[in-house]
Tab-separated table of C-alpha atoms and ligand atoms in Angstrom:
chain	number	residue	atom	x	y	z
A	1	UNK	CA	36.918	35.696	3.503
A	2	UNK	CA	38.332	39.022	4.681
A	3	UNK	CA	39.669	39.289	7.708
A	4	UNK	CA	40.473	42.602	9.678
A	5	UNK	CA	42.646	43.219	13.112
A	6	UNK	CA	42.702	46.364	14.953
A	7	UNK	CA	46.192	46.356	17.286
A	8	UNK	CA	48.684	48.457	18.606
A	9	UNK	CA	51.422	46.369	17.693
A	10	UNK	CA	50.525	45.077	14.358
A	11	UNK	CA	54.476	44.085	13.472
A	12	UNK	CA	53.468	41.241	15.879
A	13	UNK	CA	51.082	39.831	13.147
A	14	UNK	CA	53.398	40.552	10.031
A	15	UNK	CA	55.252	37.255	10.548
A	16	UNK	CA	52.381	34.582	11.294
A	17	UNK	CA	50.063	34.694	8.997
A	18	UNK	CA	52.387	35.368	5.994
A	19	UNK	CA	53.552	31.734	5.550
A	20	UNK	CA	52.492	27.615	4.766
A	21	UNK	CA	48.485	27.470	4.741
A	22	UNK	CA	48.035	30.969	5.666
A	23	UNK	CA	50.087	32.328	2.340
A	24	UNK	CA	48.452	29.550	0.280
A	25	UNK	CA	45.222	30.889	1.222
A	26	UNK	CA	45.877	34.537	0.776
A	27	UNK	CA	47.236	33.963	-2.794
A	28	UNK	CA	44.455	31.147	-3.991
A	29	UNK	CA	42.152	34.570	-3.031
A	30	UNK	CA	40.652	32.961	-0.735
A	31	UNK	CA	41.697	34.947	2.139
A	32	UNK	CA	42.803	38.572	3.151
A	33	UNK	CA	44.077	39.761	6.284
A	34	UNK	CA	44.322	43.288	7.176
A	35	UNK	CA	46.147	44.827	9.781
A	36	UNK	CA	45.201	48.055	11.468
A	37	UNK	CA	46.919	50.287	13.710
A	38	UNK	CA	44.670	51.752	16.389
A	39	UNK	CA	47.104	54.878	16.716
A	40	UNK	CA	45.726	56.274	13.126
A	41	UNK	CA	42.694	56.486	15.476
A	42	UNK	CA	44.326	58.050	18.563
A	43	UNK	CA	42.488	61.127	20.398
A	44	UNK	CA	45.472	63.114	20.091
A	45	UNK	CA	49.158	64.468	18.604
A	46	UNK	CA	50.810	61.858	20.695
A	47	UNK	CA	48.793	59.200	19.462
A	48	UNK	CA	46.883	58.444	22.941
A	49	UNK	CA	45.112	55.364	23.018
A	50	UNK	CA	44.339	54.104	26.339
A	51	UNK	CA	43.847	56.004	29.667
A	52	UNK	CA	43.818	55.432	33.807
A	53	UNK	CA	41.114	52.774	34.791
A	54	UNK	CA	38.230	54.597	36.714
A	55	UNK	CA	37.867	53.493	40.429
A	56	UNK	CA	42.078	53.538	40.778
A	57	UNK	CA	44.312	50.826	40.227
A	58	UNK	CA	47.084	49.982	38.043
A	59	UNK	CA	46.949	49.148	34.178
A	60	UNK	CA	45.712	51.233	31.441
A	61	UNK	CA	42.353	50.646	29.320
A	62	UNK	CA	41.877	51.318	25.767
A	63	UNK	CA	39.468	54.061	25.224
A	64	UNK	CA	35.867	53.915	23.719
A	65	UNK	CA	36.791	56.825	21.042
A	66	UNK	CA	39.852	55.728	18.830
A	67	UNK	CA	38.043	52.211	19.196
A	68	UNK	CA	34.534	53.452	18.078
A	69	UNK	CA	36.200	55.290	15.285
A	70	UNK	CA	37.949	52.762	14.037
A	71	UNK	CA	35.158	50.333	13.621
A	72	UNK	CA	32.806	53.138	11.983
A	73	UNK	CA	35.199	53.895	9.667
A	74	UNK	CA	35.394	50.075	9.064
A	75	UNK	CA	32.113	49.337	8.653
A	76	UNK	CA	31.661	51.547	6.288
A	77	UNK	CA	33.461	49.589	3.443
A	78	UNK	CA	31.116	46.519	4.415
A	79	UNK	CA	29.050	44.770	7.375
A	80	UNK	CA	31.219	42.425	9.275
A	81	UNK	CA	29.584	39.190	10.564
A	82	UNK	CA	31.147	39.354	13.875
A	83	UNK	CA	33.324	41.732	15.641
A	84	UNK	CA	35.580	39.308	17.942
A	85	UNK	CA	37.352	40.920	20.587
A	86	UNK	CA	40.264	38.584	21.741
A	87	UNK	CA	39.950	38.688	25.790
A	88	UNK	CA	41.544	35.881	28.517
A	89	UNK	CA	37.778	36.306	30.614
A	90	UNK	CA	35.855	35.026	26.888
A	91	UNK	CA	35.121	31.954	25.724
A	92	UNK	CA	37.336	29.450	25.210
A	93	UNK	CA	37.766	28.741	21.298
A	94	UNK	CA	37.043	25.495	20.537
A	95	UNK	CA	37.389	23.525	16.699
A	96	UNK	CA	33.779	23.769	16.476
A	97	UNK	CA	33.563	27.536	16.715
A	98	UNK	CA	36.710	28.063	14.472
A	99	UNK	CA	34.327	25.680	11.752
A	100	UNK	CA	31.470	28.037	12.317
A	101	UNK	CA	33.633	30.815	11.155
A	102	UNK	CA	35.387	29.664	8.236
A	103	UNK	CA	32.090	30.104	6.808
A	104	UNK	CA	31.690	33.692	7.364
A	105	UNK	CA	32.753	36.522	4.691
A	106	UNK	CA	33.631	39.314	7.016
A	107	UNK	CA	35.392	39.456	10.165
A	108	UNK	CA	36.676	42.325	12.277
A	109	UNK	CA	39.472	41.105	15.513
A	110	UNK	CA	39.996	43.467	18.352
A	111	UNK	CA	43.657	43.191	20.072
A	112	UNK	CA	43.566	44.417	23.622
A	113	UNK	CA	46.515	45.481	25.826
A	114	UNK	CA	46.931	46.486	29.258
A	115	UNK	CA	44.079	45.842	31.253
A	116	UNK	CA	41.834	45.252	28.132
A	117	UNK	CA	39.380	47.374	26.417
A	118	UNK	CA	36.664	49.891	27.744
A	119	UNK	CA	33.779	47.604	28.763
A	120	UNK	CA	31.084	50.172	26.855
A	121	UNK	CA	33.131	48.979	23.627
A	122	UNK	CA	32.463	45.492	24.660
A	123	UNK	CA	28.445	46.099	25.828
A	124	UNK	CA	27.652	47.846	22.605
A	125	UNK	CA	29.764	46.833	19.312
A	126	UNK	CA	31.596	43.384	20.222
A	127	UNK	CA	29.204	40.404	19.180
A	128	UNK	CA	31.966	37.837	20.315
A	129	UNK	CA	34.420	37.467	22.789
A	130	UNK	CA	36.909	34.712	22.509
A	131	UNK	CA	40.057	33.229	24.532
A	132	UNK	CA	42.682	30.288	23.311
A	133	UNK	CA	42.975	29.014	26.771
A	134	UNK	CA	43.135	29.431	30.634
A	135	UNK	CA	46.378	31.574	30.576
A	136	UNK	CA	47.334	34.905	30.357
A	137	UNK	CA	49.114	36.664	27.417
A	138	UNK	CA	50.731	39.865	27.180
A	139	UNK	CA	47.983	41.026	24.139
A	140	UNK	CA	45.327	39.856	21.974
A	141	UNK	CA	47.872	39.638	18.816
A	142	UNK	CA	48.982	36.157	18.957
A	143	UNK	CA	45.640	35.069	20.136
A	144	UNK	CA	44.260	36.904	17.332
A	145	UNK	CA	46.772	34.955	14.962
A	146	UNK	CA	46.044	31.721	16.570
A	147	UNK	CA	42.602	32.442	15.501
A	148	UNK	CA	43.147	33.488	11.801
A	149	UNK	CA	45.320	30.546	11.524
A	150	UNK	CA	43.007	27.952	12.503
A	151	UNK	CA	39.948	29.467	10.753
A	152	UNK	CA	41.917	30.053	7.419
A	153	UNK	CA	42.780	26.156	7.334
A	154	UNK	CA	39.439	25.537	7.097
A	155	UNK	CA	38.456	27.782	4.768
A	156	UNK	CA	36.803	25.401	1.667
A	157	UNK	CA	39.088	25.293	-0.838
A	158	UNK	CA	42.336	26.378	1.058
A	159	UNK	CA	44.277	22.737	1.791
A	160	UNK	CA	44.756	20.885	-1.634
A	161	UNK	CA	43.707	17.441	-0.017
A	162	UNK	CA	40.250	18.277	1.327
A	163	UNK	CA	40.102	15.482	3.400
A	164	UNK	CA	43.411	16.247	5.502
A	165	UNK	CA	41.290	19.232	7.631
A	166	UNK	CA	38.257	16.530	8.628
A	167	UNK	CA	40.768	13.898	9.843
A	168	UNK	CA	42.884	16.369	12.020
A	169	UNK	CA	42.913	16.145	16.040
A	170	UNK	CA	39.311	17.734	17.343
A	171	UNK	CA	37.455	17.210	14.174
A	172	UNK	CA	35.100	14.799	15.341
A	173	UNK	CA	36.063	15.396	19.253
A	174	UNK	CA	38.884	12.682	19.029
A	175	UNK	CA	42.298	13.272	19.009
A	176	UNK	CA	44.413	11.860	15.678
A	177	UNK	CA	45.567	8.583	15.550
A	178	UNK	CA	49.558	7.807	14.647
A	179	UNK	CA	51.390	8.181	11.814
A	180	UNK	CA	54.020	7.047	10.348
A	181	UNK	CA	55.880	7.165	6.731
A	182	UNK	CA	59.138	5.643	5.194
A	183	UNK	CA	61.139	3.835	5.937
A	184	UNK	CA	59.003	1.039	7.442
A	185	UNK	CA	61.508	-0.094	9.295
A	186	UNK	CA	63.748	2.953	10.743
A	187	UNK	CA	66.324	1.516	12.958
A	188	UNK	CA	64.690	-1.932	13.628
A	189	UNK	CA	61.546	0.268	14.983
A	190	UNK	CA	58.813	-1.359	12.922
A	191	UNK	CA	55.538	0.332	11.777
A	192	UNK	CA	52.374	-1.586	12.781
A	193	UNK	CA	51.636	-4.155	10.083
A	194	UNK	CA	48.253	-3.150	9.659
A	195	UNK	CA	49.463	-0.278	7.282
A	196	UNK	CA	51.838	-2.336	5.027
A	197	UNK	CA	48.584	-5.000	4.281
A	198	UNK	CA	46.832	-2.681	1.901
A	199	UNK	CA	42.819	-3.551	3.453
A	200	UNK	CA	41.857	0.131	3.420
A	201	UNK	CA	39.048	-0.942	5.171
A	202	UNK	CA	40.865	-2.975	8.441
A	203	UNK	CA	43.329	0.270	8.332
A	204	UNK	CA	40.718	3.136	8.622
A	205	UNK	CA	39.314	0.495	11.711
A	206	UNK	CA	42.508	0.419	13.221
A	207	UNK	CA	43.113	4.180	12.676
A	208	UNK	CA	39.460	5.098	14.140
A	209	UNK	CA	40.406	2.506	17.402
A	210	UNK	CA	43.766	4.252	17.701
A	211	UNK	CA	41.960	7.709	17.757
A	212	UNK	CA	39.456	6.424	20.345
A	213	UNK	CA	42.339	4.594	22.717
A	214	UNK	CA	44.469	8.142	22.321
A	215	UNK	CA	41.344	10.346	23.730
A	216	UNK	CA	40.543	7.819	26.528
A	217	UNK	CA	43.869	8.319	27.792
A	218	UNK	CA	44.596	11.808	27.119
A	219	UNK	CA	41.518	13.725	26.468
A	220	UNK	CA	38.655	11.766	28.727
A	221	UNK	CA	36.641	15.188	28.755
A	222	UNK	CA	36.718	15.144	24.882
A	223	UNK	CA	34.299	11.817	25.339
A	224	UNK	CA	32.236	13.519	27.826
A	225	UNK	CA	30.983	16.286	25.403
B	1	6GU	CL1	42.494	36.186	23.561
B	1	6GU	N1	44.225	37.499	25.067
B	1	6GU	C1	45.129	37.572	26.049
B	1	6GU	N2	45.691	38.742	26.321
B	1	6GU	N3	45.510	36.523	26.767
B	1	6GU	C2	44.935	35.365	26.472
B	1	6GU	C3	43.981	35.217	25.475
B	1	6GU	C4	43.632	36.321	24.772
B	1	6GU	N4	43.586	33.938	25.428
B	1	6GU	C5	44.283	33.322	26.368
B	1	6GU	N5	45.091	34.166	27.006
């Protein structure tokens, strides 16, 4: 998969997605993330990005040109499957949608700043809008990481265990059950003895009840759905 981010502060991805799963992906090939800056595509000498908001008001948007521009020049190289603008007002990413996307070969990630992105960007090239939850950051860049993270996980072939991704929290709508590992006894605080009887069976019973108890209790709505 190939993964590209316009931002105007693209230091703020350098860290992120260079380490753990996200480097073990890039260098089994089976991921690349580029990073571009939208001032390469500014409208003038001083590298002017964003302008006053029509209608008064404070904040600045980020104009339809160096945007439009950028993802011409883009697509030119190759068709993206969806061009995601990251945005508090879209929808809420869920596991399920993050799924959908590891499958895809080309994506293109929109940062916005300020008071977001002219809406004419949004009406004509954006084919997905997505926010990581019901608060307000100060730019799209760590949503936009939060994103890459999650889909490059998922990516086949990226985690050596292929099972560990379908057993994590939100994979089936529950929520994980406990773990635990040595010692079995840490302190005189004992591990269930379901795990130290070796019936794989009774275990992954007890694990699925644990997962099912854990959602009740802490995620109801996950149930619901
Ligand atoms: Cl995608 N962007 C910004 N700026 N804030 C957010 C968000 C995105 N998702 C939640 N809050």
């Amino acid at each position: 998969m190939h993964i590209h981010i316009i931002s105007i502060v693209p230091e703020l991805l350098d860290s992120p997605l260079n380490h753990s799963i996200m480097k073990r992906a890039k260098e089994k090939g089976l991921l690349t993330v580029t990073v571009h800056h939208l001032r390469k595509w500014a409208v003038n000498e001083y590298g002017q990005v964003d302008d006053y908001q029509y209608g008064g008001g404070a904040g600045m948007v980020m104009m339809c040109e160096p945007l439009e521009k950028a993802i011409n020049e883009l697509q030119q190289e190759k068709k993206f499957d969806e061009i995601i603008y990251l945005t508090p007002d879209g929808v809420t990413l869920k596991q399920q949608t993050a799924n959908r996307l590891s499958l895809k070969e080309n994506l293109l990630l929109i940062c916005g700043h300020y008071k977001g992105i002219d809406e004419r960007i949004r009406q004509h090239y954006v084919t997905m809008e997505i926010s990581i939850g019901d608060y307000v950051l100060s730019g799209g860049e760590l949503a936009a990481a939060v994103l890459v993270d999650t889909i490059g996980r998922i990516i086949p072939g990226v985690l050596n265990d292929e099972t560990s991704a379908l057993t994590d929290s939100f994979q089936d709508q529950l929520l994980a059950p406990p773990v635990y590992t040595r010692p079995a006894d840490y302190n005189g605080w004992k591990i269930p003895d379901i795990l130290l009887s070796g019936d794989l069976k009774k275990i992954e019973e007890w694990r699925h009840e644990q997962a099912l108890q854990r959602t009740k209790e802490r995620r109801p709505d996950l149930l619901d759905e």
